[in-house]
Amino acid sequence: MPSARQKLLSTLAHKSFRLGEFKLSSGGTSDYYIDCRTTTLDAKGSRLTGEVFLEEVRQRGWKPQAIGGLTMGADPIVVAVSVVSGELHGFLVRKAEKQHGTGQRIEGFREKGARVVIVDDVCTTGASTIQAIEAAREFGFDVVGVMCLVEREEAKGRSNVEKAAAPAPFVSIFTANEVREEHLRAELTTKD
């Protein structure tokens, strides 16, 4: 029986991976695109995402009180992990402070000094992940780990995030090459 991790990889390859010519948010272009939200917002994909992230957090022994990241890529991951765990709180980081109400940048769980894990869906340059790390630390969270669902392995994303996250480790659940290989393997299997 395939593991939750293998099922999540298959779901990403089937629902989220596309070949073609795409402009990336980083400004670059690519011959593939990974839209993780089509997986993380899918009923089964969401559950699998929550299970895989939670298992990774537990294996690493980080023992966070909450999990969060920059809206919007992190939003479904945060909710999935929180629901699956039944114990980890969630928080979302706005791209900018609200200009009304309480003017908060961190929404949801807000306990200064709390151990937290920052999550993101795709890491290319690492800019959105770094924004979330900086906002979390500025608020007063203790960032104990940083995770992304898919690392594109380009544009110095990993080194950028590792520098910003230090001393917290940065972990990617999958690389873009793993998702691409699974996508191509599944296509070959379907054609046979």
Coordinates of N, CA and C in Angstrom, one line a residue:
M1 N 0.8 -1.2 0.0 CA 0.0 0.0 0.0 C 0.9 1.2 0.0
P2 N 0.6 2.2 -0.9 CA 1.5 3.4 -1.0 C 1.3 4.2 0.3
S3 N 2.4 4.9 0.7 CA 2.4 5.7 1.9 C 1.7 7.1 1.6
A4 N 1.4 7.8 2.6 CA 0.8 9.1 2.4 C 1.7 10.0 1.6
R5 N 3.0 9.9 1.8 CA 3.9 10.7 1.0 C 3.9 10.3 -0.5
Q6 N 3.8 9.0 -0.8 CA 3.8 8.6 -2.2 C 2.4 9.0 -2.8
K7 N 1.4 8.9 -2.1 CA 0.0 9.4 -2.6 C 0.0 10.9 -2.8
L8 N 0.7 11.6 -2.0 CA 0.7 13.1 -2.1 C 1.6 13.4 -3.4
L9 N 2.7 12.7 -3.6 CA 3.5 13.0 -4.8 C 2.7 12.7 -6.0
S10 N 2.0 11.6 -6.0 CA 1.1 11.2 -7.2 C 0.1 12.2 -7.4
T11 N -0.6 12.7 -6.4 CA -1.6 13.8 -6.5 C -1.0 15.0 -7.1
L12 N 0.1 15.5 -6.6 CA 0.8 16.7 -7.1 C 1.1 16.5 -8.6
A13 N 1.7 15.3 -9.0 CA 2.0 15.1 -10.4 C 0.8 15.1 -11.3
H14 N -0.3 14.6 -10.8 CA -1.5 14.5 -11.6 C -2.3 15.8 -11.6
K15 N -2.5 16.5 -10.5 CA -3.3 17.7 -10.4 C -2.6 19.0 -10.5
S16 N -1.3 19.0 -10.1 CA -0.6 20.3 -10.0 C 0.5 20.6 -11.0
F17 N 1.0 19.6 -11.7 CA 2.1 19.8 -12.6 C 1.7 19.9 -14.0
R18 N 2.2 20.9 -14.7 CA 1.9 21.2 -16.1 C 3.2 21.5 -16.9
L19 N 3.3 20.9 -18.1 CA 4.4 21.3 -19.0 C 3.9 22.3 -20.0
G20 N 4.8 23.2 -20.4 CA 4.4 24.3 -21.3 C 5.4 25.5 -21.1
E21 N 5.0 26.7 -21.5 CA 5.8 27.9 -21.3 C 5.1 28.8 -20.3
F22 N 5.7 29.0 -19.2 CA 5.0 29.8 -18.1 C 5.9 30.9 -17.5
K23 N 5.3 32.0 -17.2 CA 6.0 33.1 -16.5 C 5.8 32.9 -15.0
L24 N 6.9 33.0 -14.3 CA 6.8 32.7 -12.8 C 6.7 34.0 -12.1
S25 N 6.2 34.0 -10.8 CA 6.1 35.2 -10.0 C 7.5 35.8 -9.8
S26 N 8.5 35.1 -9.9 CA 9.9 35.6 -9.7 C 10.3 36.4 -10.9
G27 N 9.5 36.4 -12.0 CA 9.8 37.1 -13.2 C 10.4 36.3 -14.3
G28 N 10.9 35.1 -13.9 CA 11.5 34.2 -14.9 C 10.5 33.4 -15.7
T29 N 11.0 32.6 -16.6 CA 10.1 31.7 -17.3 C 10.5 30.3 -17.1
S30 N 9.6 29.3 -17.3 CA 9.9 27.9 -17.1 C 9.1 27.1 -18.1
D31 N 9.6 25.9 -18.3 CA 8.9 24.9 -19.2 C 7.9 24.1 -18.4
Y32 N 7.8 24.4 -17.1 CA 6.8 23.7 -16.3 C 6.2 24.6 -15.3
Y33 N 5.1 24.2 -14.7 CA 4.5 25.0 -13.7 C 3.9 24.1 -12.7
I34 N 4.0 24.4 -11.4 CA 3.4 23.6 -10.3 C 2.5 24.5 -9.5
D35 N 1.2 24.2 -9.7 CA 0.2 25.0 -8.9 C -0.3 24.1 -7.8
C36 N 0.4 24.2 -6.6 CA 0.2 23.3 -5.5 C -1.3 23.4 -5.0
R37 N -1.9 24.6 -5.1 CA -3.2 24.8 -4.6 C -4.2 23.8 -5.2
T38 N -4.0 23.3 -6.4 CA -5.0 22.4 -6.9 C -4.9 21.0 -6.2
T39 N -3.8 20.8 -5.5 CA -3.6 19.7 -4.6 C -4.0 20.0 -3.2
T40 N -3.5 21.1 -2.6 CA -3.7 21.4 -1.2 C -5.1 21.8 -0.9
L41 N -5.9 22.2 -2.0 CA -7.3 22.6 -1.8 C -8.2 21.4 -2.2
D42 N -7.7 20.3 -2.7 CA -8.4 19.1 -3.0 C -8.7 18.4 -1.7
A43 N -9.9 17.8 -1.6 CA -10.3 17.1 -0.3 C -9.2 16.0 0.1
K44 N -8.9 15.1 -0.8 CA -7.9 14.1 -0.4 C -6.5 14.7 -0.4
G45 N -6.2 15.6 -1.3 CA -4.9 16.2 -1.3 C -4.6 17.0 0.0
S46 N -5.6 17.7 0.5 CA -5.5 18.4 1.7 C -5.1 17.5 2.9
R47 N -5.9 16.4 3.0 CA -5.6 15.5 4.1 C -4.2 14.9 4.0
L48 N -3.8 14.5 2.8 CA -2.5 14.0 2.6 C -1.4 15.0 2.9
T49 N -1.6 16.3 2.5 CA -0.7 17.4 2.8 C -0.5 17.5 4.3
G50 N -1.6 17.5 5.0 CA -1.6 17.6 6.5 C -0.8 16.5 7.1
E51 N -1.1 15.3 6.6 CA -0.5 14.1 7.2 C 1.1 14.1 6.9
V52 N 1.5 14.4 5.7 CA 2.9 14.4 5.4 C 3.7 15.5 6.1
F53 N 3.1 16.7 6.1 CA 3.8 17.8 6.9 C 3.9 17.5 8.4
L54 N 2.8 17.0 8.9 CA 2.8 16.6 10.4 C 3.8 15.6 10.7
E55 N 3.9 14.5 9.8 CA 4.8 13.4 10.0 C 6.3 14.0 10.0
E56 N 6.6 14.9 9.1 CA 7.9 15.5 8.9 C 8.2 16.3 10.2
V57 N 7.3 17.1 10.6 CA 7.5 17.9 11.8 C 7.8 17.0 13.0
R58 N 7.0 15.9 13.2 CA 7.2 15.0 14.3 C 8.6 14.3 14.2
Q59 N 8.9 13.8 13.0 CA 10.2 13.1 12.8 C 11.4 14.0 13.2
R60 N 11.3 15.3 12.9 CA 12.4 16.2 13.2 C 12.4 16.7 14.6
G61 N 11.4 16.3 15.4 CA 11.4 16.6 16.8 C 11.3 18.1 17.1
W62 N 10.7 18.9 16.3 CA 10.6 20.4 16.4 C 9.7 20.8 17.6
K63 N 8.6 20.0 17.8 CA 7.6 20.3 18.9 C 7.1 21.7 18.8
P64 N 6.6 22.2 17.7 CA 6.0 23.5 17.6 C 4.6 23.6 18.3
Q65 N 4.3 24.8 18.6 CA 2.9 25.1 19.1 C 2.0 25.5 17.9
A66 N 2.6 26.0 16.9 CA 1.8 26.5 15.7 C 2.6 26.3 14.4
I67 N 1.8 26.4 13.4 CA 2.4 26.3 12.0 C 1.7 27.5 11.2
G68 N 2.5 28.1 10.4 CA 2.0 29.3 9.6 C 2.9 29.7 8.5
G69 N 2.4 30.6 7.7 CA 3.1 31.1 6.5 C 2.4 32.2 5.8
L70 N 3.1 32.7 4.8 CA 2.6 33.8 4.0 C 1.3 33.5 3.2
T71 N 0.3 34.3 3.4 CA -0.9 34.0 2.6 C -0.6 34.2 1.1
M72 N -0.9 33.5 0.3 CA -2.0 32.6 0.1 C -1.5 31.1 -0.1
G73 N -0.3 31.0 -0.5 CA 0.2 29.6 -0.7 C 0.3 28.7 0.5
A74 N 0.5 29.4 1.6 CA 0.6 28.6 2.9 C -0.8 28.3 3.5
D75 N -1.8 29.1 3.1 CA -3.1 29.0 3.8 C -3.6 27.6 3.9
P76 N -3.8 26.8 2.8 CA -4.4 25.5 2.9 C -3.5 24.5 3.6
I77 N -2.2 24.7 3.5 CA -1.2 23.8 4.2 C -1.4 24.0 5.7
V78 N -1.5 25.3 6.2 CA -1.6 25.6 7.6 C -2.9 24.9 8.1
V79 N -4.0 25.1 7.4 CA -5.3 24.5 7.9 C -5.2 23.0 7.9
A80 N -4.7 22.4 6.9 CA -4.6 21.0 6.8 C -3.8 20.4 7.9
V81 N -2.6 20.9 8.2 CA -1.8 20.4 9.3 C -2.5 20.6 10.6
S82 N -3.1 21.8 10.8 CA -3.7 22.1 12.1 C -4.9 21.1 12.3
V83 N -5.7 20.9 11.3 CA -6.8 19.9 11.4 C -6.4 18.5 11.7
V84 N -5.4 18.0 10.8 CA -4.9 16.7 11.0 C -4.3 16.4 12.3
S85 N -3.6 17.4 12.8 CA -2.9 17.2 14.1 C -3.8 17.3 15.3
G86 N -4.8 18.1 15.2 CA -5.7 18.3 16.3 C -5.1 19.0 17.5
E87 N -3.9 19.5 17.3 CA -3.2 20.2 18.4 C -2.3 21.4 18.0
L88 N -1.9 21.4 16.8 CA -1.1 22.5 16.3 C -2.0 23.7 15.9
H89 N -1.7 24.9 16.4 CA -2.5 26.0 16.0 C -2.0 26.5 14.6
G90 N -2.8 27.4 14.0 CA -2.4 27.9 12.7 C -2.4 29.4 12.8
F91 N -1.5 30.0 12.0 CA -1.4 31.5 11.8 C -1.1 31.8 10.4
L92 N -1.6 32.9 9.9 CA -1.3 33.4 8.6 C -0.6 34.7 8.6
V93 N 0.4 34.9 7.7 CA 1.1 36.1 7.6 C 0.6 36.9 6.4
R94 N 0.1 38.1 6.7 CA -0.4 39.0 5.6 C 0.9 39.5 4.9
K95 N 0.7 39.9 3.6 CA 1.8 40.5 2.8 C 2.2 41.8 3.4
A96 N 1.2 42.5 4.0 CA 1.4 43.8 4.6 C 0.5 43.9 5.8
E97 N 0.8 44.8 6.7 CA -0.1 45.0 7.9 C -1.4 45.6 7.4
K98 N -2.5 45.2 8.0 CA -3.8 45.7 7.7 C -3.8 47.2 8.0
Q99 N -4.5 47.9 7.1 CA -4.6 49.4 7.3 C -5.8 49.8 8.1
H100 N -6.5 48.8 8.6 CA -7.8 49.1 9.4 C -7.8 48.1 10.5
G101 N -8.8 48.3 11.4 CA -9.0 47.4 12.5 C -7.8 47.4 13.4
T102 N -7.3 46.3 13.8 CA -6.1 46.2 14.7 C -4.8 46.3 14.0
G103 N -4.8 46.4 12.7 CA -3.5 46.6 11.9 C -2.5 45.4 12.1
Q104 N -3.0 44.2 12.3 CA -2.2 43.1 12.5 C -1.6 42.5 11.1
R105 N -0.4 42.0 11.2 CA 0.2 41.3 10.1 C 0.0 39.8 10.3
I106 N 0.1 39.3 11.5 CA -0.1 37.9 11.9 C -1.5 37.7 12.3
E107 N -2.2 36.8 11.6 CA -3.6 36.5 11.9 C -3.7 35.0 12.5
G108 N -4.6 34.8 13.4 CA -4.8 33.5 14.0 C -4.0 33.4 15.3
F109 N -3.2 32.4 15.5 CA -2.4 32.1 16.7 C -1.4 33.3 16.9
R110 N -1.4 33.9 18.1 CA -0.5 35.0 18.4 C 0.0 34.9 19.8
E111 N 0.9 34.1 20.1 CA 1.5 34.0 21.4 C 3.0 34.2 21.3
K112 N 3.5 35.3 21.8 CA 4.9 35.7 21.7 C 5.8 34.6 22.3
G113 N 6.9 34.3 21.7 CA 7.8 33.3 22.3 C 7.5 31.9 21.9
A114 N 6.3 31.7 21.2 CA 5.9 30.3 20.8 C 6.8 29.7 19.8
R115 N 7.0 28.4 19.9 CA 7.8 27.7 18.8 C 6.9 27.5 17.6
V116 N 7.3 27.9 16.4 CA 6.5 27.8 15.2 C 7.3 27.2 14.1
V117 N 6.6 26.6 13.1 CA 7.2 26.2 11.9 C 6.5 27.0 10.8
I118 N 7.4 27.5 9.9 CA 6.9 28.3 8.7 C 6.8 27.3 7.5
V119 N 5.6 27.5 6.8 CA 5.4 26.6 5.6 C 5.1 27.4 4.4
D120 N 5.3 26.8 3.2 CA 5.0 27.5 2.0 C 4.7 26.4 1.0
D121 N 4.0 26.7 -0.1 CA 3.7 25.7 -1.1 C 4.8 25.4 -2.1
V122 N 5.3 26.5 -2.7 CA 6.4 26.3 -3.7 C 7.5 27.3 -3.4
C123 N 8.7 26.9 -3.4 CA 9.9 27.7 -3.2 C 10.7 27.8 -4.4
T124 N 10.8 29.0 -5.0 CA 11.6 29.3 -6.2 C 12.8 30.2 -5.8
T125 N 12.5 31.4 -5.5 CA 13.6 32.3 -5.0 C 13.6 32.3 -3.5
G126 N 12.4 31.9 -2.9 CA 12.3 31.9 -1.4 C 11.7 33.2 -0.9
A127 N 11.4 34.2 -1.7 CA 10.9 35.5 -1.3 C 9.7 35.4 -0.3
S128 N 8.7 34.6 -0.7 CA 7.5 34.6 0.2 C 7.8 33.9 1.5
T129 N 8.6 32.8 1.5 CA 9.0 32.1 2.7 C 9.8 33.0 3.6
I130 N 10.7 33.8 3.0 CA 11.6 34.7 3.8 C 10.7 35.8 4.4
Q131 N 9.7 36.3 3.7 CA 8.8 37.3 4.3 C 8.1 36.8 5.5
A132 N 7.7 35.5 5.4 CA 7.0 34.9 6.5 C 7.9 34.7 7.7
I133 N 9.1 34.3 7.5 CA 10.1 34.1 8.5 C 10.4 35.4 9.2
E134 N 10.6 36.4 8.5 CA 10.9 37.8 9.0 C 9.7 38.3 9.8
A135 N 8.5 38.2 9.3 CA 7.3 38.7 10.0 C 7.1 37.9 11.3
A136 N 7.3 36.6 11.3 CA 7.1 35.7 12.4 C 8.1 36.1 13.5
R137 N 9.4 36.3 13.2 CA 10.4 36.7 14.1 C 10.1 38.1 14.7
E138 N 9.7 39.0 13.8 CA 9.4 40.4 14.2 C 8.3 40.4 15.2
F139 N 7.3 39.5 15.0 CA 6.2 39.4 16.0 C 6.7 38.9 17.3
G140 N 7.7 38.0 17.3 CA 8.2 37.4 18.6 C 8.1 35.9 18.6
F141 N 7.8 35.3 17.5 CA 7.8 33.8 17.4 C 9.2 33.3 17.4
D142 N 9.4 32.0 17.9 CA 10.6 31.3 17.8 C 10.5 30.3 16.6
V143 N 11.1 30.7 15.5 CA 11.0 29.8 14.3 C 11.9 28.6 14.5
V144 N 11.4 27.4 14.6 CA 12.2 26.2 14.8 C 12.4 25.4 13.6
G145 N 11.6 25.7 12.5 CA 11.7 24.9 11.3 C 11.0 25.7 10.2
V146 N 11.4 25.4 8.9 CA 10.8 26.0 7.7 C 10.7 24.8 6.7
M147 N 9.5 24.8 6.1 CA 9.2 23.7 5.2 C 8.4 24.2 4.0
C148 N 8.7 23.6 2.8 CA 7.9 23.9 1.6 C 7.5 22.6 1.0
L149 N 6.4 22.6 0.3 CA 5.8 21.4 -0.3 C 6.7 21.0 -1.5
V150 N 7.0 22.0 -2.4 CA 7.8 21.7 -3.5 C 8.9 22.8 -3.7
E151 N 10.1 22.3 -3.8 CA 11.3 23.2 -4.0 C 11.6 23.1 -5.5
R152 N 11.7 24.3 -6.1 CA 12.0 24.3 -7.6 C 13.4 24.1 -7.9
E153 N 14.3 24.2 -6.9 CA 15.7 24.0 -7.1 C 16.4 24.9 -8.1
E154 N 16.0 26.2 -8.0 CA 16.6 27.2 -9.0 C 16.6 28.5 -8.3
A155 N 17.3 29.5 -8.9 CA 17.3 30.9 -8.5 C 17.8 31.0 -7.0
K156 N 18.7 30.1 -6.6 CA 19.3 30.2 -5.3 C 18.2 30.2 -4.1
G157 N 17.0 29.7 -4.4 CA 16.0 29.7 -3.4 C 16.4 29.0 -2.1
R158 N 17.0 27.8 -2.2 CA 17.3 27.1 -1.0 C 18.3 27.9 -0.2
S159 N 19.4 28.4 -0.8 CA 20.4 29.2 0.0 C 19.8 30.4 0.6
N160 N 18.9 31.1 -0.2 CA 18.2 32.3 0.3 C 17.4 32.0 1.6
V161 N 16.6 30.9 1.5 CA 15.8 30.5 2.7 C 16.6 30.0 3.8
E162 N 17.7 29.2 3.5 CA 18.5 28.7 4.6 C 19.2 29.9 5.4
K163 N 19.6 30.9 4.7 CA 20.2 32.1 5.3 C 19.2 32.8 6.2
A164 N 18.0 33.0 5.7 CA 17.0 33.7 6.4 C 16.5 32.9 7.6
A165 N 16.4 31.6 7.5 CA 15.9 30.7 8.5 C 16.9 30.4 9.6
A166 N 18.1 30.4 9.3 CA 19.2 30.0 10.3 C 18.9 30.7 11.6
P167 N 19.0 29.9 12.7 CA 19.5 28.5 12.8 C 18.5 27.4 12.5
A168 N 17.3 27.8 12.2 CA 16.2 26.8 12.0 C 16.5 26.1 10.6
P169 N 16.3 24.8 10.6 CA 16.5 24.1 9.3 C 15.4 24.3 8.3
F170 N 15.8 24.2 7.0 CA 14.8 24.3 5.9 C 14.7 22.9 5.3
V171 N 13.4 22.5 5.1 CA 13.2 21.1 4.6 C 12.2 21.3 3.4
S172 N 12.4 20.6 2.3 CA 11.4 20.5 1.3 C 10.9 19.1 1.3
I173 N 9.5 19.0 1.1 CA 8.9 17.7 1.1 C 9.3 17.0 -0.2
F174 N 9.2 17.8 -1.3 CA 9.5 17.2 -2.7 C 10.3 18.3 -3.4
T175 N 11.1 17.8 -4.4 CA 11.7 18.7 -5.4 C 10.8 18.7 -6.6
A176 N 11.0 19.8 -7.4 CA 10.3 19.9 -8.7 C 10.6 18.7 -9.6
N177 N 11.9 18.2 -9.5 CA 12.3 17.1 -10.4 C 11.6 15.8 -9.9
E178 N 11.3 15.6 -8.7 CA 10.6 14.4 -8.2 C 9.2 14.5 -8.7
V179 N 8.5 15.7 -8.7 CA 7.2 15.8 -9.2 C 7.1 15.6 -10.7
R180 N 8.1 16.2 -11.4 CA 8.2 16.0 -12.9 C 8.3 14.5 -13.2
E181 N 9.3 13.8 -12.6 CA 9.5 12.4 -12.9 C 8.2 11.6 -12.6
E182 N 7.5 11.9 -11.5 CA 6.3 11.2 -11.2 C 5.2 11.5 -12.3
H183 N 5.1 12.7 -12.7 CA 4.2 13.1 -13.8 C 4.5 12.3 -15.1
L184 N 5.8 12.3 -15.5 CA 6.2 11.6 -16.7 C 5.9 10.1 -16.6
R185 N 6.3 9.6 -15.4 CA 6.0 8.1 -15.2 C 4.6 7.8 -15.3
A186 N 3.7 8.6 -14.7 CA 2.3 8.4 -14.8 C 1.8 8.5 -16.2
E187 N 2.3 9.4 -17.0 CA 1.9 9.6 -18.4 C 2.2 8.4 -19.2
L188 N 3.5 7.8 -19.0 CA 3.9 6.6 -19.7 C 3.0 5.4 -19.3
T189 N 2.7 5.3 -18.1 CA 1.8 4.2 -17.6 C 0.4 4.3 -18.2
T190 N -0.1 5.5 -18.4 CA -1.4 5.7 -19.0 C -1.4 5.4 -20.4
K191 N -0.3 5.7 -21.1 CA -0.2 5.4 -22.6 C -0.1 3.9 -22.9
D192 N 0.4 3.1 -21.9 CA 0.6 1.7 -22.2 C -0.6 0.9 -22.2

